[in-house]
Short mmCIF file of C-alpha atoms in Angstrom, two decimals:
data_model
loop_
_atom_site.label_atom_id
_atom_site.label_comp_id
_atom_site.label_asym_id
_atom_site.label_seq_id
_atom_site.Cartn_x
_atom_site.Cartn_y
_atom_site.Cartn_z
CA MET A 75 -101.87 -31.95 125.41
CA ALA A 76 -103.17 -27.75 124.06
CA TYR A 77 -106.59 -29.22 122.38
CA ILE A 78 -108.33 -31.93 122.70
CA PHE A 79 -109.43 -35.10 120.56
CA GLY A 80 -110.93 -33.10 117.71
CA LYS A 81 -110.86 -29.31 118.54
CA ILE A 82 -108.70 -26.73 116.13
CA THR A 83 -106.94 -24.18 118.62
CA PRO A 84 -107.45 -20.29 116.88
CA HIS A 85 -103.71 -20.77 116.16
CA GLU A 86 -104.66 -23.10 113.61
CA LYS A 87 -107.61 -21.67 112.44
CA LYS A 88 -105.34 -18.70 112.01
CA ALA A 89 -102.92 -20.77 109.81
CA ALA A 90 -105.66 -22.59 108.11
CA LEU A 91 -106.71 -18.83 107.32
CA PHE A 92 -103.59 -17.59 105.90
CA VAL A 93 -103.03 -20.73 103.75
CA GLY A 94 -106.41 -20.69 102.14
CA LEU A 95 -105.06 -16.64 101.16
CA PHE A 96 -102.63 -17.60 99.74
CA LEU A 97 -103.33 -20.54 97.02
CA ALA A 98 -106.65 -17.64 96.39
CA ILE A 99 -104.56 -15.57 95.16
CA PHE A 100 -102.57 -18.17 93.49
CA ILE A 101 -104.82 -19.40 91.61
CA GLY A 102 -106.18 -16.15 90.68
CA LEU A 103 -102.03 -15.11 89.34
CA PHE A 104 -101.78 -18.63 87.55
CA TYR A 105 -105.95 -17.67 85.76
CA LEU A 106 -103.97 -14.33 84.48
CA VAL A 107 -101.36 -16.12 83.37
CA ASN A 108 -102.48 -18.16 81.92
CA LEU A 109 -105.14 -17.66 79.92
CA ASP A 110 -105.71 -15.56 76.98
CA LEU A 111 -108.07 -13.41 78.77
CA ASP A 112 -106.99 -10.20 76.72
CA PRO A 113 -105.99 -11.49 73.08
CA VAL A 114 -105.90 -7.76 72.06
CA ARG A 115 -103.17 -6.90 74.21
CA LYS A 116 -101.33 -9.73 73.80
CA THR A 117 -101.25 -9.63 69.89
CA GLY A 118 -99.97 -5.57 69.96
CA PHE A 119 -102.97 -4.01 68.34
CA SER A 120 -105.36 -1.84 69.68
CA GLU A 121 -109.07 -2.96 69.14
CA PRO A 122 -110.62 -1.99 65.69
CA MET A 123 -111.91 1.37 64.54
CA ALA A 124 -114.68 -0.67 62.27
CA SER A 125 -118.02 -1.67 63.75
CA PRO A 126 -119.74 -4.67 62.76
CA SER A 127 -122.25 -2.59 60.40
CA SER A 128 -119.46 -1.40 57.77
CA ASP A 129 -119.41 -4.63 56.20
CA GLN A 130 -123.41 -3.69 55.96
CA GLU A 131 -122.98 0.34 54.58
CA ILE A 132 -119.90 -1.39 52.27
CA ALA A 133 -122.36 -3.59 50.42
CA GLN A 134 -125.21 -1.02 50.73
CA ARG A 135 -122.69 1.52 48.80
CA LEU A 136 -121.49 -1.40 46.33
CA GLY A 137 -125.26 -2.54 45.56
CA SER A 138 -122.76 -5.98 46.41
CA THR A 139 -123.38 -8.37 49.06
CA THR A 140 -120.69 -10.85 48.10
CA PHE A 141 -117.07 -9.18 48.08
CA SER A 142 -114.68 -10.23 50.32
CA VAL A 143 -113.36 -12.97 52.42
CA GLU A 144 -112.60 -11.02 55.45
CA SER A 145 -114.19 -8.18 57.84
CA TYR A 146 -113.22 -5.09 57.20
CA ALA A 147 -112.22 -4.49 60.50
CA GLY A 148 -109.69 -7.77 60.31
CA TRP A 149 -108.36 -6.10 56.38
CA ALA A 150 -107.40 -2.47 58.43
CA GLN A 151 -106.05 -5.02 61.12
CA ARG A 152 -103.92 -7.08 58.71
CA TYR A 153 -102.31 -4.05 56.62
CA GLY A 154 -102.43 -2.00 60.48
CA LEU A 155 -103.80 0.82 59.54
CA ALA A 156 -103.49 3.65 62.25
CA ASN A 157 -106.80 4.57 64.08
CA ALA A 158 -107.16 7.69 61.62
CA GLU A 159 -106.21 5.60 58.68
CA ARG A 160 -109.30 3.20 58.68
CA GLY A 161 -112.53 5.70 57.55
CA LEU A 162 -114.45 3.24 55.25
CA ASP A 163 -113.12 6.90 53.06
CA ALA A 164 -109.93 7.24 54.29
CA ASP A 165 -106.67 7.36 51.22
CA PRO A 166 -103.24 6.75 53.44
CA ASP A 167 -101.66 5.87 50.34
CA LYS A 168 -103.09 9.57 49.23
CA GLU A 169 -103.77 8.37 45.27
CA GLY A 170 -107.27 8.59 45.08
CA LEU A 171 -109.27 5.39 45.71
CA PRO A 172 -111.01 5.21 49.58
CA ASN A 173 -110.67 2.29 51.82
CA TYR A 174 -113.67 0.64 51.16
CA LEU A 175 -112.75 0.10 47.51
CA GLU A 176 -109.05 -0.80 48.24
CA TYR A 177 -110.84 -3.50 50.75
CA VAL A 178 -113.21 -4.78 48.36
CA HIS A 179 -110.12 -5.17 45.62
CA GLY A 180 -108.06 -6.49 48.44
CA THR A 181 -105.43 -4.06 47.18
CA ASN A 182 -103.40 -2.15 49.41
CA PRO A 183 -104.05 0.97 51.01
CA LEU A 184 -100.82 2.09 51.51
CA LYS A 185 -99.09 1.49 48.23
CA ALA A 186 -101.15 3.25 45.63
CA ASP A 187 -100.11 0.69 42.83
CA THR A 188 -100.59 -2.93 44.36
CA ASP A 189 -99.67 -4.99 41.26
CA GLU A 190 -96.44 -2.36 40.42
CA ASP A 191 -96.70 -1.84 36.79
CA ASN A 192 -97.10 1.72 36.60
CA PHE A 193 -100.26 2.80 36.70
CA THR A 194 -102.54 3.06 39.99
CA ASP A 195 -105.13 1.02 41.23
CA LYS A 196 -108.05 3.22 40.62
CA GLN A 197 -106.77 3.99 36.98
CA GLU A 198 -106.97 -0.08 36.59
CA ILE A 199 -110.28 -0.41 38.49
CA ALA A 200 -112.06 2.57 36.80
CA ASN A 201 -111.38 1.37 33.40
CA GLY A 202 -111.64 -2.46 34.39
CA TYR A 203 -108.83 -4.06 34.54
CA ASP A 204 -107.26 -6.07 37.28
CA PRO A 205 -105.59 -3.55 40.22
CA ASP A 206 -103.25 -6.50 41.85
CA ALA A 207 -102.56 -8.66 38.31
CA PRO A 208 -99.61 -7.10 36.41
CA GLY A 209 -100.12 -6.25 32.63
CA ASP A 210 -103.34 -5.85 30.79
CA ALA A 211 -105.12 -8.64 33.19
CA LYS A 212 -109.22 -8.27 33.62
CA PRO A 213 -111.03 -9.25 35.67
CA SER A 214 -114.03 -12.44 34.76
CA VAL A 215 -117.48 -11.86 34.65
CA GLU A 216 -120.04 -13.35 34.62
CA ILE A 217 -123.56 -11.76 33.56
CA THR A 218 -126.96 -14.06 35.27
CA ILE A 219 -130.84 -12.65 34.41
CA ALA A 220 -132.48 -15.45 37.18
CA LYS A 221 -135.94 -14.28 34.65
CA ILE A 222 -135.37 -15.58 31.46
CA ASP A 223 -132.30 -18.04 32.49
CA VAL A 224 -129.08 -16.33 31.44
CA VAL A 225 -125.46 -17.33 33.00
CA ALA A 226 -123.26 -16.11 30.71
CA PRO A 227 -119.86 -14.99 30.24
CA MET A 228 -118.91 -11.36 29.45
CA VAL A 229 -115.81 -10.72 26.84
CA TRP A 230 -114.23 -7.81 27.35
CA SER A 231 -114.51 -6.67 23.64
CA ASN A 232 -111.01 -4.08 22.37
CA ASN A 233 -111.91 -2.47 19.59
CA GLU A 234 -115.64 -1.08 17.97
CA LEU A 235 -115.01 -3.56 14.90
CA GLU A 236 -117.85 -5.95 13.94
CA LYS A 237 -116.29 -8.35 12.67
CA ASP A 238 -114.54 -8.69 16.38
CA MET A 239 -117.21 -7.93 18.45
CA LEU A 240 -118.96 -10.78 16.39
CA ALA A 241 -116.40 -13.43 17.26
CA ASP A 242 -116.70 -11.93 20.36
CA LEU A 243 -120.26 -12.75 20.41
CA GLU A 244 -119.26 -16.41 19.97
CA LYS A 245 -117.55 -16.42 23.75
CA GLY A 246 -120.70 -14.86 25.20
CA LEU A 247 -122.06 -11.22 25.72
CA SER A 248 -120.53 -8.86 24.36
CA HIS A 249 -118.78 -5.72 26.43
CA PHE A 250 -118.87 -2.35 24.13
CA SER A 251 -115.23 -1.10 24.25
CA LYS A 252 -114.08 2.41 26.21
CA THR A 253 -117.58 1.24 28.05
CA ALA A 254 -118.18 0.74 31.78
CA ALA A 255 -116.71 -0.84 33.78
CA PRO A 256 -118.89 -3.78 36.49
CA GLY A 257 -119.72 -1.50 39.40
CA GLN A 258 -118.31 1.91 37.63
CA ASN A 259 -119.53 5.43 37.30
CA GLY A 260 -120.94 5.75 33.55
CA ASN A 261 -122.63 3.34 31.01
CA MET A 262 -121.62 0.16 30.41
CA ILE A 263 -122.98 -1.44 27.25
CA VAL A 264 -123.13 -5.58 26.71
CA SER A 265 -124.70 -6.77 24.00
CA GLY A 266 -125.99 -10.52 22.71
CA HIS A 267 -127.25 -12.14 19.97
CA SER A 268 -131.10 -12.66 20.05
CA SER A 269 -130.18 -15.38 16.65
CA ASN A 270 -128.04 -16.05 14.61
CA TYR A 271 -127.58 -18.70 11.19
CA VAL A 272 -127.58 -21.76 12.14
CA TRP A 273 -124.82 -22.89 10.61
CA ALA A 274 -122.34 -19.67 13.18
CA LYS A 275 -119.98 -20.93 15.38
CA GLY A 276 -120.67 -20.56 19.51
CA ASP A 277 -122.73 -21.68 22.24
CA TYR A 278 -124.67 -18.05 23.19
CA ASN A 279 -126.17 -17.60 19.98
CA HIS A 280 -129.64 -17.70 20.84
CA ILE A 281 -128.71 -15.80 25.01
CA PHE A 282 -130.46 -12.76 24.81
CA LYS A 283 -133.79 -14.00 22.72
CA ASN A 284 -135.84 -13.69 25.67
CA LEU A 285 -134.47 -10.05 26.54
CA ASN A 286 -137.75 -8.74 25.82
CA ASP A 287 -139.50 -10.12 28.36
CA LEU A 288 -137.64 -8.57 31.52
CA GLU A 289 -140.05 -5.24 33.17
CA LYS A 290 -139.34 -2.58 35.41
CA GLY A 291 -138.26 -4.28 38.72
CA ASP A 292 -136.79 -7.04 37.09
CA PHE A 293 -133.01 -7.70 38.23
CA VAL A 294 -129.31 -8.09 36.84
CA THR A 295 -126.04 -10.13 38.45
CA VAL A 296 -122.97 -9.49 37.57
CA LYS A 297 -120.46 -11.13 39.01
CA THR A 298 -115.88 -10.11 38.65
CA SER A 299 -113.52 -12.62 39.35
CA GLN A 300 -110.17 -11.62 40.38
CA LYS A 301 -106.62 -13.08 40.06
CA ASN A 302 -106.42 -12.66 43.80
CA GLY A 303 -110.18 -14.86 44.08
CA ARG A 304 -111.94 -11.48 45.30
CA ILE A 305 -115.62 -12.30 43.69
CA ILE A 306 -117.38 -9.36 43.63
CA THR A 307 -121.21 -9.42 43.05
CA TYR A 308 -123.21 -6.52 41.52
CA ARG A 309 -126.89 -6.23 41.21
CA TYR A 310 -128.32 -4.44 39.14
CA GLN A 311 -132.04 -2.98 38.76
CA ILE A 312 -133.91 -2.67 35.49
CA THR A 313 -135.32 0.96 35.12
CA ASP A 314 -136.71 1.02 31.72
CA LYS A 315 -136.92 -0.76 28.70
CA PHE A 316 -137.52 0.18 24.70
CA ILE A 317 -137.54 -0.70 21.66
CA THR A 318 -135.09 1.57 18.94
CA ALA A 319 -133.28 1.75 15.88
CA PRO A 320 -129.21 0.85 16.23
CA ASN A 321 -127.35 3.77 16.04
CA ASP A 322 -129.65 6.01 18.70
CA ALA A 323 -127.66 8.16 20.75
CA GLU A 324 -130.02 7.19 23.99
CA ILE A 325 -128.15 3.75 24.02
CA PHE A 326 -124.77 5.07 24.23
CA GLU A 327 -125.52 8.09 26.22
CA GLY A 328 -122.90 8.73 29.48
CA ALA A 329 -124.03 8.17 33.32
CA THR A 330 -122.65 10.42 36.53
CA ASN A 331 -124.37 6.88 38.26
CA PRO A 332 -123.21 3.31 37.20
CA VAL A 333 -125.76 2.00 35.09
CA LEU A 334 -126.24 -1.29 33.10
CA THR A 335 -127.48 -1.12 29.42
CA LEU A 336 -128.27 -5.06 27.82
CA SER A 337 -129.20 -5.14 23.95
CA THR A 338 -129.85 -7.18 21.70
CA CYS A 339 -131.43 -7.60 18.09
CA TRP A 340 -135.35 -7.14 17.40
CA PRO A 341 -137.31 -8.32 15.72
CA LEU A 342 -136.41 -12.09 16.01
CA GLY A 343 -134.08 -13.08 13.07
CA THR A 344 -133.76 -9.13 11.81
CA THR A 345 -131.34 -6.63 12.60
CA LEU A 346 -133.91 -3.88 12.04
CA LYS A 347 -134.06 -2.92 15.86
CA ARG A 348 -132.87 -3.16 19.28
CA VAL A 349 -134.67 -3.53 22.20
CA ILE A 350 -132.42 -1.96 24.89
CA ILE A 351 -132.85 -2.79 28.81
CA LYS A 352 -131.92 -0.28 31.14
CA ALA A 353 -130.54 -1.24 35.27
CA ALA A 354 -129.51 0.29 37.60
CA LEU A 355 -126.90 -0.08 40.35
CA GLN A 356 -129.10 -1.40 43.55
#
């Protein structure tokens, strides 16, 4: 015999090493082929350009922490934006609305008029319309002032006729026609009843009875809900409070930044003056 039982010849050692090396290479190739070690390459997308801080920066710009169901990077990838088109301030469709607002409102960054109603997304958002719903659709709005236990819907008033505005106040808080939309630059004016006749209709006859209890530094939350499911929460901080005549120009003065003006009759049970609250988007 060429070897004693229990002993391995040099020839067999070489064969064993060859087999072991072959198995190691085979197992390595198997894992590379069958395991999802490189999902970005397999999907055909390059790594998103946006960093994890993009969503935080958008929240700071918007004054909101609730605005989307997906990350900015995921949104950019879903629309197949090239790296050069993925910046927060980029505008691939050239209609004046930067990417971060397209993302927030759920509109198509490659299409100037997402809902195809002949108004650009920028025009609709600036004027309080729903950019992803055709026609005159507007987002639903809810206003919350935790300090004075106010939670009420906002009604988009169509004109400044007193009888129409009084009808709107039966349904909630009234948004003055042609003033700024939530979160947009300009003065957004909202009024509510502090008192009303006992026989008057509506569930909001005293909704602003405690408005005068608010102070500088308190917060007002404005939540908008679009048809496409986007919910955007804006947070305003009170900067000023005063009592004045109903026609005081300071109530209606314009603003270059987003400003919220809340108004109600004062003293309670009269329409002599107005309590005015001014708040800035945070």
